[in-house]
Coordinates of C-alpha atoms in Angstrom, one line a residue:
M265 CA 141.0 240.3 164.2
A266 CA 144.5 238.9 163.8
D267 CA 147.6 241.1 163.7
S268 CA 149.5 241.9 160.1
T269 CA 152.3 239.3 161.5
T270 CA 149.8 236.5 162.2
S271 CA 148.4 236.7 158.6
A272 CA 151.7 237.6 156.8
H273 CA 152.8 233.8 159.1
R274 CA 149.2 232.3 156.8
A275 CA 150.4 233.6 154.1
D276 CA 153.7 231.2 153.4
R277 CA 151.0 228.4 153.8
P278 CA 149.9 226.7 150.7
V279 CA 146.1 224.9 150.1
Y280 CA 145.7 221.3 151.0
V281 CA 143.1 220.0 149.0
I282 CA 142.5 216.6 150.5
G283 CA 141.8 213.8 148.0
G284 CA 142.9 213.6 144.3
G285 CA 139.6 213.0 142.5
P286 CA 138.1 215.2 140.4
G287 CA 137.1 217.4 142.9
G288 CA 140.2 217.8 144.0
L289 CA 141.6 218.5 141.1
S290 CA 139.9 221.1 139.5
V291 CA 140.2 222.9 142.8
A292 CA 144.1 222.8 142.6
Y293 CA 143.6 223.7 139.3
A294 CA 141.5 227.0 140.3
L295 CA 143.4 228.2 142.9
R296 CA 146.3 227.7 140.2
E297 CA 145.1 230.1 137.6
R298 CA 144.8 232.9 140.3
G299 CA 148.1 232.4 141.4
V300 CA 147.6 230.3 144.3
R301 CA 150.0 227.5 145.9
A302 CA 147.9 224.3 146.2
V303 CA 149.5 221.0 147.3
V304 CA 146.7 217.9 146.9
L305 CA 147.3 214.9 149.6
E306 CA 146.0 211.9 147.9
R307 CA 145.7 208.9 150.2
S308 CA 146.4 205.7 147.0
G309 CA 149.8 205.7 144.8
R310 CA 147.7 207.9 142.1
V311 CA 145.3 210.1 140.9
G312 CA 141.6 209.0 140.4
D313 CA 141.7 205.8 142.8
S314 CA 138.7 205.4 142.7
W315 CA 137.7 205.6 139.5
R316 CA 139.6 202.5 138.6
R317 CA 138.1 200.4 141.0
H318 CA 134.6 201.0 139.9
Y319 CA 133.2 198.3 137.9
D320 CA 134.0 197.4 133.9
R321 CA 131.1 198.2 132.1
L322 CA 130.6 201.7 134.0
H323 CA 130.0 205.0 131.6
L324 CA 129.3 208.5 132.9
H325 CA 125.6 209.6 132.7
T326 CA 126.6 213.0 131.6
T327 CA 128.0 213.3 128.4
R328 CA 131.4 214.5 127.7
R329 CA 131.8 217.7 126.8
L330 CA 129.6 218.8 130.2
S331 CA 131.7 216.3 132.6
A332 CA 134.6 218.1 131.4
L333 CA 136.7 219.2 134.5
P334 CA 138.0 223.5 133.9
G335 CA 140.8 224.3 131.8
L336 CA 140.7 220.6 129.6
A337 CA 138.2 219.3 127.4
M338 CA 137.4 215.6 126.9
P339 CA 138.8 214.4 123.7
R340 CA 136.2 213.8 121.1
R341 CA 137.7 209.9 121.2
F342 CA 136.1 209.2 124.4
G343 CA 132.4 209.5 123.0
R344 CA 129.2 211.1 123.8
W345 CA 129.2 208.5 127.0
P346 CA 132.9 207.7 128.4
S347 CA 134.1 205.0 130.0
R348 CA 135.6 204.1 133.0
D349 CA 139.1 203.7 131.4
D350 CA 138.8 207.1 129.5
V351 CA 138.1 209.2 132.5
V352 CA 141.1 207.8 134.9
R353 CA 142.8 208.7 131.7
Y354 CA 141.1 212.1 131.7
L355 CA 142.3 212.7 134.7
E356 CA 146.1 211.8 134.8
K357 CA 146.0 213.9 131.8
Y358 CA 144.5 216.6 134.0
A359 CA 147.4 216.3 136.7
E360 CA 150.1 216.0 133.7
H361 CA 149.0 218.8 131.9
H362 CA 147.9 221.9 134.5
R363 CA 151.2 220.5 136.3
L364 CA 149.3 220.7 139.5
E365 CA 151.2 219.9 143.1
I366 CA 150.6 216.4 143.9
V367 CA 151.7 214.3 146.7
T368 CA 150.7 210.9 147.0
G369 CA 150.6 208.0 149.9
V370 CA 150.0 210.4 152.1
E371 CA 146.4 209.8 154.2
V372 CA 145.3 212.9 156.1
S373 CA 143.7 211.9 159.1
R374 CA 142.4 215.0 161.2
V375 CA 142.2 218.6 160.4
E376 CA 142.6 220.8 162.7
R377 CA 142.0 224.5 163.9
T378 CA 145.3 226.2 164.8
A379 CA 145.7 229.4 167.4
D380 CA 146.7 231.5 164.1
G381 CA 143.2 230.8 162.7
G382 CA 144.9 228.2 160.3
W383 CA 144.8 224.4 160.0
L384 CA 146.4 221.9 160.8
L385 CA 146.9 218.6 159.2
R386 CA 147.8 215.0 161.6
A387 CA 148.6 212.0 158.6
T388 CA 150.5 209.3 158.3
G389 CA 154.4 208.9 159.0
G390 CA 153.6 211.7 162.3
R391 CA 152.7 214.4 159.3
E392 CA 152.2 217.7 160.7
L393 CA 151.4 219.4 158.0
T394 CA 149.7 223.8 158.2
G395 CA 147.7 225.0 155.8
A396 CA 145.9 228.6 155.6
A397 CA 143.1 227.2 154.0
V398 CA 141.9 223.3 153.4
V399 CA 139.8 222.1 151.4
V400 CA 138.0 218.4 151.7
A401 CA 137.7 216.7 148.2
T402 CA 137.6 213.0 150.1
G403 CA 134.7 212.2 148.0
F404 CA 131.1 211.4 147.3
N405 CA 131.5 207.5 147.3
H406 CA 133.7 207.0 150.2
T407 CA 133.2 204.1 152.5
P408 CA 130.9 201.2 151.6
R409 CA 127.6 200.5 153.6
V410 CA 126.5 197.1 154.7
P411 CA 122.8 197.8 156.7
D412 CA 123.6 195.7 159.7
W413 CA 120.7 193.1 159.0
P414 CA 120.1 190.3 161.7
G415 CA 122.0 187.1 160.4
R416 CA 124.0 188.7 158.0
D417 CA 127.1 187.8 160.0
T418 CA 125.3 183.7 159.2
Y419 CA 125.4 184.4 155.3
T420 CA 127.4 181.2 154.4
G421 CA 127.0 182.2 150.1
E422 CA 128.6 184.7 148.8
F423 CA 128.5 188.3 149.6
L424 CA 129.7 191.2 148.6
H425 CA 129.5 195.1 148.5
A426 CA 129.1 196.4 144.8
S427 CA 132.2 198.7 145.3
A428 CA 134.1 195.4 144.5
Y429 CA 132.1 193.7 142.2
R430 CA 134.0 194.5 138.5
N431 CA 132.2 192.1 136.0
A432 CA 130.0 189.2 135.6
K433 CA 132.6 186.5 135.2
P434 CA 132.2 184.9 138.6
F435 CA 128.9 185.0 138.7
A436 CA 128.4 183.1 135.6
G437 CA 125.9 180.1 135.8
R438 CA 125.1 181.5 139.3
D439 CA 122.3 182.5 141.2
V440 CA 122.1 186.2 142.0
L441 CA 120.8 188.4 144.2
V442 CA 121.5 192.4 143.5
V443 CA 120.7 194.3 146.7
G444 CA 119.5 198.2 146.1
V445 CA 118.2 199.8 143.2
G446 CA 120.3 202.9 142.5
N447 CA 122.1 203.5 139.8
T448 CA 124.6 201.2 140.5
G449 CA 122.5 198.2 141.5
A450 CA 120.6 198.8 138.0
E451 CA 123.6 198.3 135.9
I452 CA 125.1 195.9 137.7
A453 CA 121.7 193.7 137.7
V454 CA 121.8 194.4 134.3
D455 CA 125.2 193.2 133.6
L456 CA 124.5 190.2 135.2
V457 CA 122.3 189.4 132.8
E458 CA 124.6 189.5 129.7
G459 CA 127.2 187.9 131.5
G460 CA 125.0 184.9 131.8
A461 CA 124.3 184.6 135.0
S462 CA 121.6 181.9 135.0
R463 CA 118.9 184.0 137.5
V464 CA 119.7 188.2 138.6
R465 CA 116.9 189.6 140.9
L466 CA 116.6 192.9 142.1
A467 CA 116.0 193.9 145.6
V468 CA 113.6 196.8 146.3
R469 CA 112.7 198.7 148.7
T470 CA 111.3 201.7 147.2
P471 CA 111.0 202.1 144.0
P472 CA 113.0 204.5 141.6
H473 CA 112.3 206.7 139.4
I474 CA 113.7 206.1 135.8
V475 CA 114.8 208.1 133.0
R476 CA 116.1 207.6 129.8
R477 CA 119.6 208.1 129.7
S478 CA 119.0 210.1 126.0
T479 CA 115.9 210.3 124.5
A480 CA 115.6 211.5 120.4
G481 CA 119.6 213.0 121.1
W482 CA 118.4 214.8 124.0
P483 CA 120.5 213.5 127.4
A484 CA 118.4 213.3 130.5
Q485 CA 121.3 215.7 132.3
Y486 CA 120.9 218.5 130.1
S487 CA 116.9 218.6 131.2
G488 CA 119.3 218.4 134.9
V489 CA 120.4 221.8 134.2
L490 CA 117.2 223.3 132.8
V491 CA 115.3 222.3 135.5
R492 CA 117.5 222.9 138.5
R493 CA 115.6 226.3 139.6
L494 CA 112.4 225.9 138.7
P495 CA 110.1 224.6 141.8
V496 CA 110.0 221.2 142.8
G497 CA 106.3 220.8 142.2
L498 CA 106.4 222.3 138.7
V499 CA 109.6 219.8 137.9
D500 CA 107.5 216.9 139.6
R501 CA 104.6 217.1 137.5
I502 CA 106.9 217.8 134.5
S503 CA 108.5 214.4 135.2
R504 CA 106.0 212.5 136.0
V505 CA 104.0 213.7 132.5
Q506 CA 107.4 212.7 130.8
A507 CA 107.9 208.8 132.7
R508 CA 104.4 208.0 131.2
I509 CA 105.4 209.1 127.9
A510 CA 108.5 207.4 127.3
L511 CA 108.5 203.9 130.1
P512 CA 106.4 201.3 129.9
D513 CA 104.5 200.9 133.2
L514 CA 106.6 198.1 135.0
S515 CA 104.0 197.9 138.0
D516 CA 102.9 193.7 137.2
R517 CA 106.8 193.3 137.0
G518 CA 106.7 194.5 140.5
L519 CA 108.6 198.1 139.8
P520 CA 105.7 201.1 140.1
R521 CA 105.9 203.8 139.3
P522 CA 107.2 205.9 142.6
E523 CA 104.3 208.1 144.7
S524 CA 106.4 210.6 145.7
G525 CA 107.8 213.4 142.5
L526 CA 110.8 213.0 141.0
Y527 CA 112.5 216.0 142.1
T528 CA 111.3 216.0 145.8
R529 CA 113.4 212.4 145.6
V530 CA 116.4 214.4 144.2
R531 CA 115.4 217.0 147.3
E532 CA 116.0 214.3 149.7
G533 CA 119.2 212.6 148.0
A534 CA 117.6 210.2 145.8
I535 CA 118.6 210.5 142.2
P536 CA 116.4 209.1 139.1
V537 CA 118.4 205.7 137.7
Q538 CA 119.0 206.1 134.3
D539 CA 118.4 203.2 131.7
V540 CA 120.7 201.6 129.8
G541 CA 119.4 197.8 130.0
L542 CA 117.0 197.6 133.5
V543 CA 113.7 198.5 132.1
D544 CA 113.7 195.9 129.4
A545 CA 115.3 193.6 131.5
V546 CA 112.6 194.0 133.8
R547 CA 110.0 194.0 131.1
M548 CA 111.7 190.5 129.3
G549 CA 111.6 189.2 133.3
T550 CA 115.3 188.6 132.5
V551 CA 115.7 190.1 136.2
E552 CA 113.0 189.7 138.7
V553 CA 112.0 192.4 141.2
V554 CA 112.0 191.3 145.0
A555 CA 111.3 192.4 148.1
A556 CA 113.9 194.1 150.5
V557 CA 117.1 192.4 152.5
E558 CA 115.2 192.0 155.8
G559 CA 117.9 189.3 157.4
F560 CA 119.8 186.2 156.7
E561 CA 119.5 182.5 157.8
E562 CA 122.7 180.5 157.1
D563 CA 122.0 180.4 153.2
R564 CA 118.8 181.5 153.3
V565 CA 117.5 185.5 152.2
L566 CA 114.8 186.9 154.4
L567 CA 112.4 189.3 152.5
A568 CA 109.7 191.9 153.5
D569 CA 107.4 189.9 152.0
G570 CA 108.0 186.6 154.1
E571 CA 109.0 184.9 151.0
R572 CA 113.3 183.1 151.7
I573 CA 115.1 183.0 149.5
T574 CA 118.8 180.9 148.5
P575 CA 120.9 182.8 146.0
D576 CA 124.2 181.8 145.4
A577 CA 126.1 185.2 145.3
V578 CA 124.6 188.8 147.1
V579 CA 125.8 192.2 145.7
A580 CA 124.7 194.8 148.4
A581 CA 124.5 197.9 146.0
T582 CA 123.5 200.2 149.4
G583 CA 125.6 202.8 148.9
Y584 CA 128.3 204.5 150.4
E585 CA 128.8 206.9 153.8
R586 CA 131.3 210.3 153.1
G587 CA 133.7 209.1 155.7
L588 CA 133.5 212.7 157.4
E589 CA 133.8 211.8 161.1
G590 CA 137.1 211.2 161.5
L591 CA 139.0 213.6 159.3
V592 CA 136.6 217.1 160.8
G593 CA 134.1 215.8 163.3
G594 CA 134.9 217.5 166.2
L595 CA 134.7 220.7 164.3
G596 CA 130.8 221.1 164.0
V597 CA 130.5 221.4 160.4
L598 CA 128.6 218.2 160.1
D599 CA 125.0 217.5 159.8
D600 CA 123.1 214.6 161.9
R601 CA 124.0 212.0 158.7
G602 CA 128.0 213.0 158.4
R603 CA 127.8 215.3 155.5
P604 CA 129.2 218.6 155.2
V605 CA 126.5 221.6 156.5
V606 CA 127.8 223.8 153.7
H607 CA 129.7 223.4 150.8
G608 CA 131.7 225.2 147.6
A609 CA 132.4 228.5 148.4
R610 CA 131.1 228.9 151.7
T611 CA 132.8 227.8 155.3
P612 CA 130.7 226.5 158.3
D613 CA 130.5 228.8 161.0
G614 CA 133.5 228.8 162.4
A615 CA 135.9 227.1 160.4
P616 CA 137.0 230.2 158.2
G617 CA 139.1 228.6 155.2
L618 CA 137.8 224.8 155.7
H619 CA 135.4 223.9 152.3
F620 CA 134.2 221.3 151.0
T621 CA 133.1 220.3 147.7
G622 CA 132.1 216.5 145.7
F623 CA 129.2 215.6 148.8
T624 CA 126.6 216.5 146.7
N625 CA 124.4 214.8 144.3
P626 CA 122.7 216.9 142.0
I627 CA 120.9 215.5 138.9
S628 CA 122.6 218.3 136.6
G629 CA 125.7 216.1 137.2
N630 CA 128.4 215.6 139.9
L631 CA 131.8 216.2 137.1
R632 CA 129.9 219.6 136.3
E633 CA 129.1 220.5 139.8
L634 CA 132.4 220.1 140.5
S635 CA 133.7 222.2 137.8
L636 CA 131.7 224.9 138.8
D637 CA 132.6 224.4 142.6
A638 CA 136.1 224.5 141.9
H639 CA 136.2 228.6 140.3
R640 CA 133.7 229.1 144.0
I641 CA 136.6 228.4 146.0
A642 CA 139.4 229.4 143.9
R643 CA 137.5 232.7 144.5
A644 CA 136.6 232.8 148.0
I645 CA 140.0 231.8 149.0
A646 CA 142.7 233.7 146.7
R647 CA 139.9 237.5 147.7
T648 CA 141.2 236.6 151.4
G649 CA 145.0 236.3 150.5
R650 CA 145.7 234.3 153.2
A651 CA 147.5 231.5 151.4
S652 CA 151.2 231.3 149.7
R653 CA 151.8 232.2 146.1
L654 CA 152.9 230.8 143.7
P655 CA 156.6 232.3 142.0
G656 CA 155.9 234.7 139.3
A657 CA 152.4 235.1 140.1

């Protein structure tokens, strides 16, 4: 057990929050509300940087009311499904409204334990920062992931990851293949159709579960909140019946209903696709579903069914890595897929005071869960009494 001198020394240190997105800002606010000094370290020059880089047409698939961070409602003028730009404005306002302590242009490269049980952060410019606790909130979509397809380096057409896609203007009149049918790939495919691409194909390896974003005024997110604690098998059966009622069978268009249950897939990390036009586009043939990509040969893309196609451009909506190995990889706090072994109020074995938020993708909505996590983390840190207090707290 640390002696009183060591504990007092740690109490002079702030809590460092790595990442100035929704998760980091939420935790900083929750800590401030409990009188604990929190310093947010953001590698870019502004809060919410990752949101600024999303594609133009993006709107939340979660409602305005259930997407607000703790301590500040989203304005009604944002509508039910806030846009990307609205979310950015909200994050800026949130940081200002709560007078959060944010240092921009500082990227943390490594987090290490100190001899007295605190934490050392190694950051840009040779900075060495010591904190009583650390909250890692660098985001679920951190590092673009591109599969190691054979022949990828020989492809002569245009190739980009979905993280670099902004809108359909550069692709008007062109033949485009979108690879991956998560929410991003589905929405980009629809955007390309509406933006005038001459042909849009969507490469699918595993057919997704698709749900209506809202049915008769009832958002899918509300259902996600209600079923989170129900047995997986029961939710699978309910969702199967609901899908047959609400959605057409697209099997003849290359998009059959999944064999595994919706909630089973969620527990494995696959969130359902919220329909914002994909179902109609596939049904009408404006988005053509093709087999998964297996490789590349100069100007050709090789598909799993043996077909070779020659699109003008390929957009890889193939997801992201968490990018945590360099930051905390030496602490034994990640699983074999590079994800934190625990999140929220819990800390990994052997790493007290190290918290993670925003590294799950819950069916009930990421922003909602970030808000709940923020309060849990703040309570856990405040209970230890190790971090420095705000003046007057």
